[in-house]
Coordinates of C-alpha atoms in Angstrom, one line a residue:
Chain A
M1 CA 10.7 17.0 10.1
T2 CA 10.7 13.1 8.4
K3 CA 12.4 10.4 10.2
Q4 CA 14.3 8.6 8.8
T5 CA 15.0 4.8 8.6
F6 CA 18.2 3.3 9.6
L7 CA 18.7 1.6 6.5
H8 CA 17.3 4.6 4.4
D9 CA 21.3 5.4 3.1
K10 CA 20.9 2.0 1.4
H11 CA 17.5 2.7 -0.4
V12 CA 19.4 6.5 -2.0
Q13 CA 22.1 3.9 -3.4
L14 CA 19.9 2.2 -4.6
G15 CA 18.7 5.2 -6.9
A16 CA 14.4 4.8 -4.7
R17 CA 12.8 7.6 -5.1
M18 CA 11.3 9.2 -1.6
V19 CA 8.1 9.8 0.0
D20 CA 6.6 11.1 3.2
F21 CA 4.9 8.0 4.9
A22 CA 3.5 8.1 8.0
G23 CA 6.6 11.1 8.9
W24 CA 8.9 8.8 7.2
D25 CA 10.8 9.3 4.6
M26 CA 10.4 5.9 2.5
P27 CA 11.7 4.7 -0.7
V28 CA 8.6 4.2 -2.6
Q29 CA 9.9 1.8 -5.6
Y30 CA 13.4 1.1 -7.0
K31 CA 12.6 0.3 -10.0
S32 CA 9.3 -0.2 -11.0
I33 CA 6.4 -1.0 -8.9
I34 CA 5.0 -3.7 -11.4
E35 CA 9.0 -5.2 -11.7
E36 CA 9.1 -5.2 -7.7
H37 CA 6.1 -7.0 -7.0
K38 CA 6.1 -10.1 -9.8
N39 CA 9.6 -10.2 -7.2
V40 CA 8.2 -10.9 -4.7
R41 CA 5.6 -14.0 -6.3
E42 CA 8.0 -15.1 -8.1
N43 CA 10.7 -15.4 -5.4
V44 CA 12.3 -13.2 -3.0
G45 CA 11.8 -10.2 -1.8
L46 CA 13.5 -7.6 0.5
F47 CA 11.3 -4.7 2.6
D48 CA 12.0 -1.7 4.9
V49 CA 9.5 -2.1 7.4
S50 CA 11.7 0.2 10.3
H51 CA 9.2 2.8 10.7
M52 CA 6.8 0.2 11.7
G53 CA 6.1 0.1 15.6
E54 CA 7.6 -1.9 18.1
I55 CA 5.6 -2.0 21.7
F56 CA 6.8 -4.7 24.5
V57 CA 4.1 -5.0 27.1
E58 CA 5.8 -7.2 30.3
G59 CA 4.4 -7.5 34.1
V60 CA 2.4 -10.2 35.9
D61 CA -0.5 -8.6 34.7
A62 CA -0.1 -8.1 31.1
L63 CA -2.3 -10.9 29.8
K64 CA -5.5 -10.2 31.6
F65 CA -4.3 -6.5 30.5
L66 CA -3.8 -6.8 27.0
N67 CA -6.8 -9.4 27.3
F68 CA -9.0 -6.1 27.5
L69 CA -8.3 -4.5 24.7
V70 CA -8.4 -6.7 22.3
P71 CA -10.9 -9.1 20.5
Q72 CA -9.0 -11.7 21.1
D73 CA -8.2 -14.5 23.9
L74 CA -5.3 -14.3 24.2
T75 CA -5.3 -17.0 27.4
K76 CA -5.3 -19.2 23.9
L77 CA -1.9 -17.8 22.5
S78 CA 0.8 -20.2 24.2
D79 CA 5.1 -19.2 23.6
S80 CA 6.0 -18.1 20.9
K81 CA 3.3 -17.8 19.2
A82 CA 1.4 -14.4 17.4
V83 CA -1.7 -13.6 17.2
Y84 CA -3.1 -11.0 14.5
C85 CA -5.3 -8.1 16.8
Q86 CA -7.3 -5.4 16.4
L87 CA -7.2 -2.3 18.9
T88 CA -10.8 -1.5 19.6
N89 CA -12.9 1.7 21.2
K90 CA -15.4 1.5 23.3
H91 CA -17.6 1.3 20.0
G92 CA -16.1 -2.2 18.2
G93 CA -14.3 1.2 16.0
L94 CA -10.5 0.6 15.4
I95 CA -7.1 2.5 17.6
D96 CA -5.3 0.2 15.7
D97 CA -4.7 -3.5 13.9
L98 CA -1.1 -5.1 15.2
I99 CA 0.2 -8.8 16.3
I100 CA 0.8 -9.4 19.5
Y101 CA 3.1 -12.3 19.9
K102 CA 4.0 -13.7 23.4
L103 CA 7.9 -14.7 24.1
H104 CA 7.0 -15.7 27.1
D105 CA 4.2 -15.7 30.5
N106 CA 4.1 -11.8 30.8
K107 CA 5.8 -11.2 28.2
Y108 CA 4.5 -9.8 25.7
F109 CA 6.1 -8.3 21.8
I110 CA 3.5 -5.7 19.5
I111 CA 4.1 -4.5 15.6
A112 CA 2.1 -1.9 15.6
N113 CA 1.5 0.9 12.8
A114 CA 3.7 3.6 11.9
S115 CA 1.0 6.3 11.5
R116 CA -1.2 4.7 14.9
V117 CA 2.3 4.0 17.9
D118 CA 2.0 6.8 19.0
E119 CA -1.9 6.8 19.4
D120 CA -2.0 2.9 20.5
I121 CA 0.5 4.3 23.3
N122 CA -2.1 6.9 24.2
W123 CA -4.6 4.3 23.9
M124 CA -3.2 1.6 26.2
S125 CA -1.5 4.2 28.2
L126 CA -5.5 5.4 29.4
F127 CA -6.5 2.0 30.8
K128 CA -3.3 0.1 32.5
T129 CA -3.9 1.4 36.2
G130 CA -4.6 -0.9 37.7
Y131 CA -2.9 -3.2 35.7
N132 CA 0.7 -4.2 36.8
V133 CA 2.3 -3.1 33.4
E134 CA 5.0 -1.7 31.7
I135 CA 4.0 -1.2 28.3
R136 CA 7.5 0.6 26.4
N137 CA 7.5 2.0 23.4
E138 CA 10.7 0.7 22.0
S139 CA 10.5 1.3 18.6
H140 CA 13.6 4.0 18.1
N141 CA 15.4 1.2 18.8
Y142 CA 14.5 -1.1 16.8
S143 CA 15.0 -1.5 13.0
M144 CA 12.7 -4.0 11.0
V145 CA 13.3 -6.4 7.4
A146 CA 11.0 -8.8 6.1
V147 CA 12.0 -11.1 3.1
Q148 CA 8.7 -12.3 1.3
G149 CA 8.2 -15.2 -1.2
P150 CA 8.4 -18.6 -2.3
K151 CA 12.0 -18.7 -1.9
A152 CA 12.0 -16.7 1.6
C153 CA 12.5 -19.3 3.8
D154 CA 15.2 -21.1 1.4
L155 CA 17.0 -18.2 1.5
I156 CA 17.3 -17.2 5.8
V157 CA 17.7 -21.5 5.9
H158 CA 20.9 -20.8 3.4
M159 CA 21.6 -18.1 5.9
G160 CA 22.3 -20.9 8.7
I161 CA 18.2 -20.7 10.9
K162 CA 18.4 -24.4 10.7
N163 CA 14.5 -24.6 12.3
L164 CA 12.0 -21.4 10.9
P165 CA 9.3 -21.3 13.0
P166 CA 6.3 -22.5 12.4
F167 CA 4.0 -19.8 10.7
F168 CA 3.3 -16.8 13.0
S169 CA 5.2 -17.5 15.2
I170 CA 8.3 -16.2 16.8
K171 CA 11.8 -17.1 17.6
E172 CA 14.8 -15.6 19.4
E173 CA 17.3 -16.5 16.5
T174 CA 21.4 -15.6 16.0
F175 CA 21.3 -14.3 12.1
C176 CA 24.9 -12.8 10.3
G177 CA 26.2 -12.9 13.8
Y178 CA 23.3 -10.4 16.0
N179 CA 20.7 -10.8 18.0
V180 CA 16.8 -11.0 16.1
L181 CA 13.5 -11.4 16.4
L182 CA 13.2 -13.7 13.8
S183 CA 8.7 -14.8 12.6
R184 CA 7.0 -16.1 10.5
T185 CA 4.8 -13.4 9.2
G186 CA 4.3 -10.6 6.6
Y187 CA 2.1 -8.2 4.3
T188 CA 2.4 -9.7 1.3
G189 CA 0.3 -13.3 1.4
E190 CA 3.5 -15.1 0.8
D191 CA 5.1 -17.1 2.3
G192 CA 8.2 -15.3 4.3
V193 CA 10.0 -13.7 8.2
E194 CA 10.1 -10.4 9.4
I195 CA 13.5 -9.4 11.1
V196 CA 13.9 -7.4 14.9
A197 CA 16.3 -6.2 15.6
K198 CA 18.7 -3.6 16.9
N199 CA 18.8 -0.1 14.8
E200 CA 22.6 -0.7 15.1
Y201 CA 22.9 -4.3 13.1
I202 CA 20.3 -4.3 10.6
T203 CA 23.1 -2.2 7.8
C204 CA 24.8 -5.2 7.9
I205 CA 21.1 -7.7 7.6
W206 CA 20.2 -5.9 5.0
D207 CA 23.9 -6.4 3.3
K208 CA 24.2 -9.9 3.4
L209 CA 20.6 -10.7 2.4
L210 CA 21.3 -8.5 -0.6
S211 CA 24.8 -10.3 -2.0
E212 CA 23.3 -13.5 -0.4
G213 CA 20.2 -13.4 -1.8
K214 CA 21.2 -12.9 -5.1
A215 CA 21.1 -16.2 -5.8
Y216 CA 17.6 -17.0 -4.9
G217 CA 16.9 -14.2 -7.0
I218 CA 16.2 -10.7 -4.5
M219 CA 14.9 -7.6 -5.2
P220 CA 14.4 -5.0 -2.6
I221 CA 11.4 -3.9 -2.1
G222 CA 9.8 -0.5 -2.5
L223 CA 6.2 0.5 -0.2
G224 CA 5.2 1.1 -3.5
A225 CA 4.8 -2.5 -4.4
R226 CA 3.7 -4.0 -0.4
D227 CA 0.1 -2.1 -1.4
T228 CA -0.3 -3.7 -4.3
L229 CA 1.2 -6.9 -2.8
R230 CA -0.8 -6.7 0.4
L231 CA -4.6 -5.5 -2.1
E232 CA -3.8 -8.6 -3.9
A233 CA -3.8 -10.5 -1.3
S234 CA -7.3 -8.0 0.5
L235 CA -5.2 -7.5 3.7
H236 CA -6.2 -4.6 4.6
L237 CA -4.4 -1.0 4.9
Y238 CA -5.1 0.9 8.2
G239 CA -5.7 4.6 7.5
N240 CA -7.5 3.3 4.1
D241 CA -9.1 0.5 4.9
L242 CA -9.7 0.9 9.1
D243 CA -10.4 3.8 11.1
E244 CA -11.9 4.6 14.4
N245 CA -15.6 4.2 12.9
T246 CA -15.0 1.1 11.7
T247 CA -15.1 -2.5 14.1
P248 CA -14.1 -5.8 13.2
I249 CA -17.0 -7.5 11.5
E250 CA -17.9 -4.6 9.3
A251 CA -14.2 -4.7 8.0
G252 CA -15.4 -8.8 7.4
L253 CA -12.6 -9.7 10.3
S254 CA -15.1 -11.5 12.1
W255 CA -12.6 -14.8 12.1
S256 CA -10.0 -12.7 13.7
V257 CA -12.3 -12.6 16.5
S258 CA -12.7 -14.7 19.5
K259 CA -16.1 -15.7 19.4
D260 CA -16.3 -17.9 22.7
K261 CA -13.5 -15.2 24.9
K262 CA -15.2 -14.8 28.2
E263 CA -13.4 -11.5 29.7
N264 CA -14.8 -8.4 28.7
Y265 CA -12.9 -5.8 26.6
N266 CA -13.3 -2.7 24.6
G267 CA -16.7 -2.8 22.4
K268 CA -16.7 -6.3 23.3
D269 CA -20.7 -5.3 23.4
V270 CA -20.8 -4.3 19.6
I271 CA -19.6 -6.5 18.2
M272 CA -21.0 -9.4 20.2
R273 CA -24.6 -7.7 18.8
Q274 CA -22.9 -7.7 15.7
L275 CA -21.5 -11.0 15.4
Q276 CA -24.8 -12.0 16.1
N277 CA -27.2 -9.5 14.4
G278 CA -25.2 -8.3 11.3
V279 CA -23.6 -5.5 10.5
D280 CA -25.4 -2.1 8.1
K281 CA -22.0 -2.3 5.6
K282 CA -19.4 -4.5 4.9
L283 CA -16.2 -4.7 3.2
F284 CA -16.4 -6.0 -0.3
G285 CA -13.9 -7.4 -2.7
L286 CA -14.9 -5.6 -6.8
K287 CA -12.8 -6.5 -9.8
M288 CA -13.7 -3.9 -12.4
L289 CA -15.5 -4.9 -15.8
D290 CA -15.4 -2.2 -17.4
K291 CA -11.3 -0.9 -18.0
G292 CA -10.9 1.9 -14.8
I293 CA -9.4 1.8 -12.2
A294 CA -11.0 2.5 -8.5
R295 CA -9.5 4.5 -6.1
H296 CA -9.6 5.1 -2.0
G297 CA -12.5 7.5 -1.6
Y298 CA -14.5 7.3 -4.9
D299 CA -17.8 6.2 -4.5
V300 CA -19.5 2.9 -5.3
Y301 CA -23.3 3.1 -6.5
Y302 CA -26.5 -0.2 -7.5
N303 CA -28.8 0.6 -9.7
N304 CA -27.7 5.1 -10.1
N305 CA -28.0 4.7 -5.9
K306 CA -24.6 5.5 -3.8
I307 CA -24.8 2.2 -1.8
G308 CA -20.4 3.2 -0.2
T309 CA -17.1 4.0 -1.3
I310 CA -13.9 2.3 -2.4
T311 CA -11.5 2.8 0.8
S312 CA -8.5 0.3 -1.3
G313 CA -7.8 -0.2 -5.2
G314 CA -5.4 -0.7 -7.8
I315 CA -3.8 -2.6 -10.3
S316 CA -3.5 -6.2 -9.5
P317 CA -0.4 -6.9 -11.7
M318 CA -0.9 -10.7 -11.2
R319 CA -4.2 -11.2 -12.1
G320 CA -3.6 -8.2 -14.8
D321 CA -7.3 -7.0 -14.1
N322 CA -8.5 -3.7 -11.9
I323 CA -9.1 -4.9 -8.5
A324 CA -10.8 -2.6 -5.3
L325 CA -11.7 -3.3 -1.1
A326 CA -14.6 -1.2 -0.7
Y327 CA -17.3 -1.2 2.0
L328 CA -21.0 -1.6 0.7
K329 CA -24.5 -1.4 2.1
N330 CA -25.2 -4.8 3.6
D331 CA -28.3 -4.5 3.6
L332 CA -28.7 -5.0 -1.0
G333 CA -28.1 -8.6 -0.8
L334 CA -24.9 -7.9 -3.0
T335 CA -23.4 -10.7 -3.2
I336 CA -20.4 -12.9 -5.0
G337 CA -21.8 -11.9 -8.9
S338 CA -23.5 -9.4 -8.0
N339 CA -22.7 -5.7 -10.6
V340 CA -22.3 -2.1 -9.7
Q341 CA -20.3 0.7 -10.6
V342 CA -17.9 3.3 -9.5
M343 CA -17.9 6.2 -9.9
I344 CA -14.7 7.7 -11.9
R345 CA -14.6 11.6 -13.4
D346 CA -18.4 11.5 -13.5
K347 CA -18.5 8.6 -15.2
F348 CA -20.4 5.2 -14.3
Y349 CA -17.6 2.5 -14.4
N350 CA -18.8 -1.8 -14.5
A351 CA -17.7 -4.1 -11.1
E352 CA -18.7 -7.2 -10.5
I353 CA -18.0 -8.5 -6.7
V354 CA -15.5 -11.3 -6.4
D355 CA -13.7 -13.4 -3.5
R356 CA -11.6 -12.4 -1.4
P357 CA -8.2 -12.7 -1.1
F358 CA -7.9 -11.8 -5.4
V359 CA -4.4 -14.4 -4.7
K360 CA -4.1 -16.7 -3.8
K361 CA -2.7 -16.9 -0.1
R362 CA 0.5 -19.2 -0.3
N363 CA 1.5 -18.4 2.9
K364 CA 0.1 -21.3 4.5
V365 CA 2.1 -23.4 5.6
Chain B
M1 CA 12.9 14.8 -26.4
D2 CA 13.2 17.0 -28.9
E3 CA 14.7 20.0 -27.7
S4 CA 12.3 22.4 -29.4
M5 CA 10.0 21.5 -27.7
L6 CA 8.0 23.6 -25.1
C7 CA 7.4 23.0 -22.0
T8 CA 4.3 24.3 -18.3
K9 CA 5.4 23.8 -14.8
T10 CA 2.9 20.9 -14.1
H11 CA 5.2 18.9 -16.9
E12 CA 3.5 19.0 -20.3
Y13 CA 5.1 19.5 -23.7
V14 CA 3.9 21.1 -27.0
L15 CA 5.9 20.4 -30.1
E16 CA 5.4 22.3 -33.5
K17 CA 4.8 20.2 -36.6
D18 CA 3.8 19.6 -39.9
S19 CA 1.3 23.2 -39.3
A20 CA -0.2 20.7 -36.4
Y21 CA 1.1 19.9 -32.4
D22 CA 2.4 17.4 -30.6
V23 CA 0.8 17.4 -27.2
G24 CA 2.2 15.4 -24.6
I25 CA 3.9 15.0 -21.0
T26 CA 7.9 15.6 -20.4
D27 CA 10.5 12.2 -19.8
Y28 CA 11.0 13.2 -16.5
A29 CA 7.0 13.4 -15.7
I30 CA 7.3 9.4 -17.0
N31 CA 10.1 8.8 -14.9
Q32 CA 7.7 10.5 -11.9
L33 CA 4.8 8.5 -12.5
G34 CA 7.0 5.4 -12.6
D35 CA 4.8 2.8 -14.7
I36 CA 1.8 4.1 -16.1
V37 CA -1.0 1.2 -16.2
F38 CA -4.1 3.9 -17.9
V39 CA -4.0 6.3 -20.0
E40 CA -7.6 8.2 -21.1
L41 CA -7.5 10.7 -23.6
P42 CA -10.2 12.7 -24.9
E43 CA -12.2 12.3 -29.0
I44 CA -10.9 13.6 -31.8
D45 CA -12.2 17.3 -32.6
S46 CA -12.6 17.8 -29.5
T47 CA -11.7 22.0 -27.9
F48 CA -10.2 22.6 -25.1
S49 CA -8.3 26.1 -23.7
K50 CA -5.3 26.5 -21.9
N51 CA -4.7 24.7 -19.0
E52 CA -8.5 23.4 -19.1
V53 CA -7.7 19.5 -18.6
F54 CA -7.7 16.6 -21.4
A55 CA -6.4 13.6 -20.6
T56 CA -5.7 11.3 -17.6
I57 CA -2.6 9.1 -16.5
E58 CA -2.6 6.3 -14.1
S59 CA 0.1 5.6 -12.5
V60 CA 0.0 2.3 -10.3
K61 CA 0.0 4.7 -7.4
A62 CA -2.3 7.9 -8.7
A63 CA -4.2 9.5 -11.1
S64 CA -2.9 12.5 -12.9
E65 CA -4.7 14.9 -15.1
I66 CA -3.1 16.0 -18.0
Y67 CA -3.0 20.0 -18.9
M68 CA -3.6 21.7 -22.5
P69 CA -0.4 23.6 -23.1
I70 CA -2.0 26.0 -24.9
S71 CA -5.6 25.8 -25.8
G72 CA -7.1 23.8 -29.5
K73 CA -8.8 21.1 -31.4
V74 CA -8.5 17.3 -31.4
I75 CA -7.4 16.1 -34.6
A76 CA -5.4 12.4 -33.2
V77 CA -5.2 10.3 -30.3
N78 CA -2.3 8.1 -30.1
E79 CA -4.0 4.8 -29.5
D80 CA -1.2 2.1 -29.2
I81 CA -0.8 4.9 -25.9
V82 CA -4.4 4.1 -24.7
N83 CA -4.0 0.6 -25.7
S84 CA -0.2 -0.3 -24.2
P85 CA 0.4 2.8 -21.6
E86 CA 3.6 1.2 -20.7
L87 CA 5.0 2.0 -24.5
L88 CA 5.0 5.5 -22.2
N89 CA 8.2 4.1 -20.0
D90 CA 10.0 2.6 -22.5
E91 CA 13.1 3.6 -23.4
N92 CA 13.5 2.7 -27.1
Y93 CA 9.6 4.1 -27.8
A94 CA 9.5 7.0 -29.4
D95 CA 6.1 7.7 -30.4
K96 CA 5.1 9.1 -26.9
W97 CA 3.1 12.2 -27.7
L98 CA -0.9 12.2 -26.8
I99 CA -3.0 13.8 -29.4
K100 CA -2.1 15.8 -31.9
I101 CA -4.5 19.6 -31.8
E102 CA -4.7 22.7 -35.0
S103 CA -4.8 26.0 -32.7
N104 CA -5.1 29.4 -33.2
A105 CA -3.2 29.8 -30.0
D106 CA -1.7 33.4 -30.2
Q107 CA 1.5 35.2 -28.4
V108 CA 0.2 35.4 -24.5
E109 CA -0.9 31.4 -25.0
F110 CA 2.8 30.4 -25.4
A111 CA 4.4 33.4 -23.1
D112 CA 4.6 31.1 -19.8
L113 CA 6.0 28.2 -21.1
L114 CA 9.7 27.0 -20.4
D115 CA 12.5 25.9 -23.5
Y116 CA 13.1 22.7 -22.6
S117 CA 16.8 23.6 -21.6
D118 CA 15.2 25.8 -19.4
Y119 CA 12.4 23.6 -18.3
K120 CA 15.4 21.2 -17.7
E121 CA 17.3 23.2 -14.5
E122 CA 14.0 24.0 -13.1
V123 CA 12.8 20.4 -12.4
E124 CA 17.1 19.8 -11.5

């Protein structure tokens, strides 16, 4: 049975087309994916992301426990700060990618992918023995909306939050009269916030954001535009670009991995070896030179040899061309400017390796 | 939409016009696809049997194959649609046929096609 968020009726009233996503009945678009995409880049967009998982990890060993599960060094995380993390397995492959927030000593909050939250809980529980820690999946109690775009923060300030948390930080706030967690994060490459609230508050918050946001050009945004926005920003999608057989180093996430972390963690030997010696396959950004759209699963060729696979691909509404992420063999000397071919419906289409992100991010404040 | 068109359950239509046929996809299909960003059409003079893939239409989300409602030979392709696929989403734009074909299809090929009104009922 597909699950519904507490905003489901709102989406239907707004005329959204609903689709199944990770077991949730979610809006894929309200009017037009392209229009919604551009509105997030130019004004502000409102997303229902209540399908995502909310996990609390509490206890005197919370830091030691979590630090064993991720390649990031959580000992360096101060109160109210967030860090982009990966849950790694013994081989360095990814159980999930997530954001870990330190609320305060001994209390951490995690946002996980909807499709992986149950797996995450199972995985974390496997390593719980010996740690004085409690893992609570609170996904069923919380809803979340994202407000993203160049005017997002102006809107939130206008609605009474005078001091926004800095980039990748979280604050307990009173918003629209309700207690919420307000986080300066997102999945679009734009500045903005994500607001986590108890389920019963979320429809009020949604309505208020839409009515107060009118003056800022707000639009509700579906998962279709969420996907094209994150692709332009070259943000990975678990299940497409990340999986249990892909390490953070192969995924181009070395920047997020601690190079000098003393403590052991799952997959550390593999990850450190790859940092030192390099990787056999690596994530590259492509732009199509020929008129064709590369999509998930299409094969990539170089000198008539198959060298990899597209993991995400589509149109870039802002660039006006077609872009993709692909895992390619790393021993061919491929670099920015190299030409490769994507097999689309049994025909070769030329593509060029380009720098990522495809569109400049504007959220580092 | 022209009420005399005949539709497939896979959302193509065929419409007899001046001893040839227009082939396209239904307004319902266009609406379901959302923003159309790429259209690939066959070459003139290529021939297709009924139910064969003759075109690909890509929305932002996915690529969809388009099937021949009846057999025939392509005598024209709508280059405007190839050059500006978004015209398919434009409510004020009328010329949404994809290809024109010559066809010797017999009654058997037409037997499983739906009248537009029946098609509408089917999809709604």
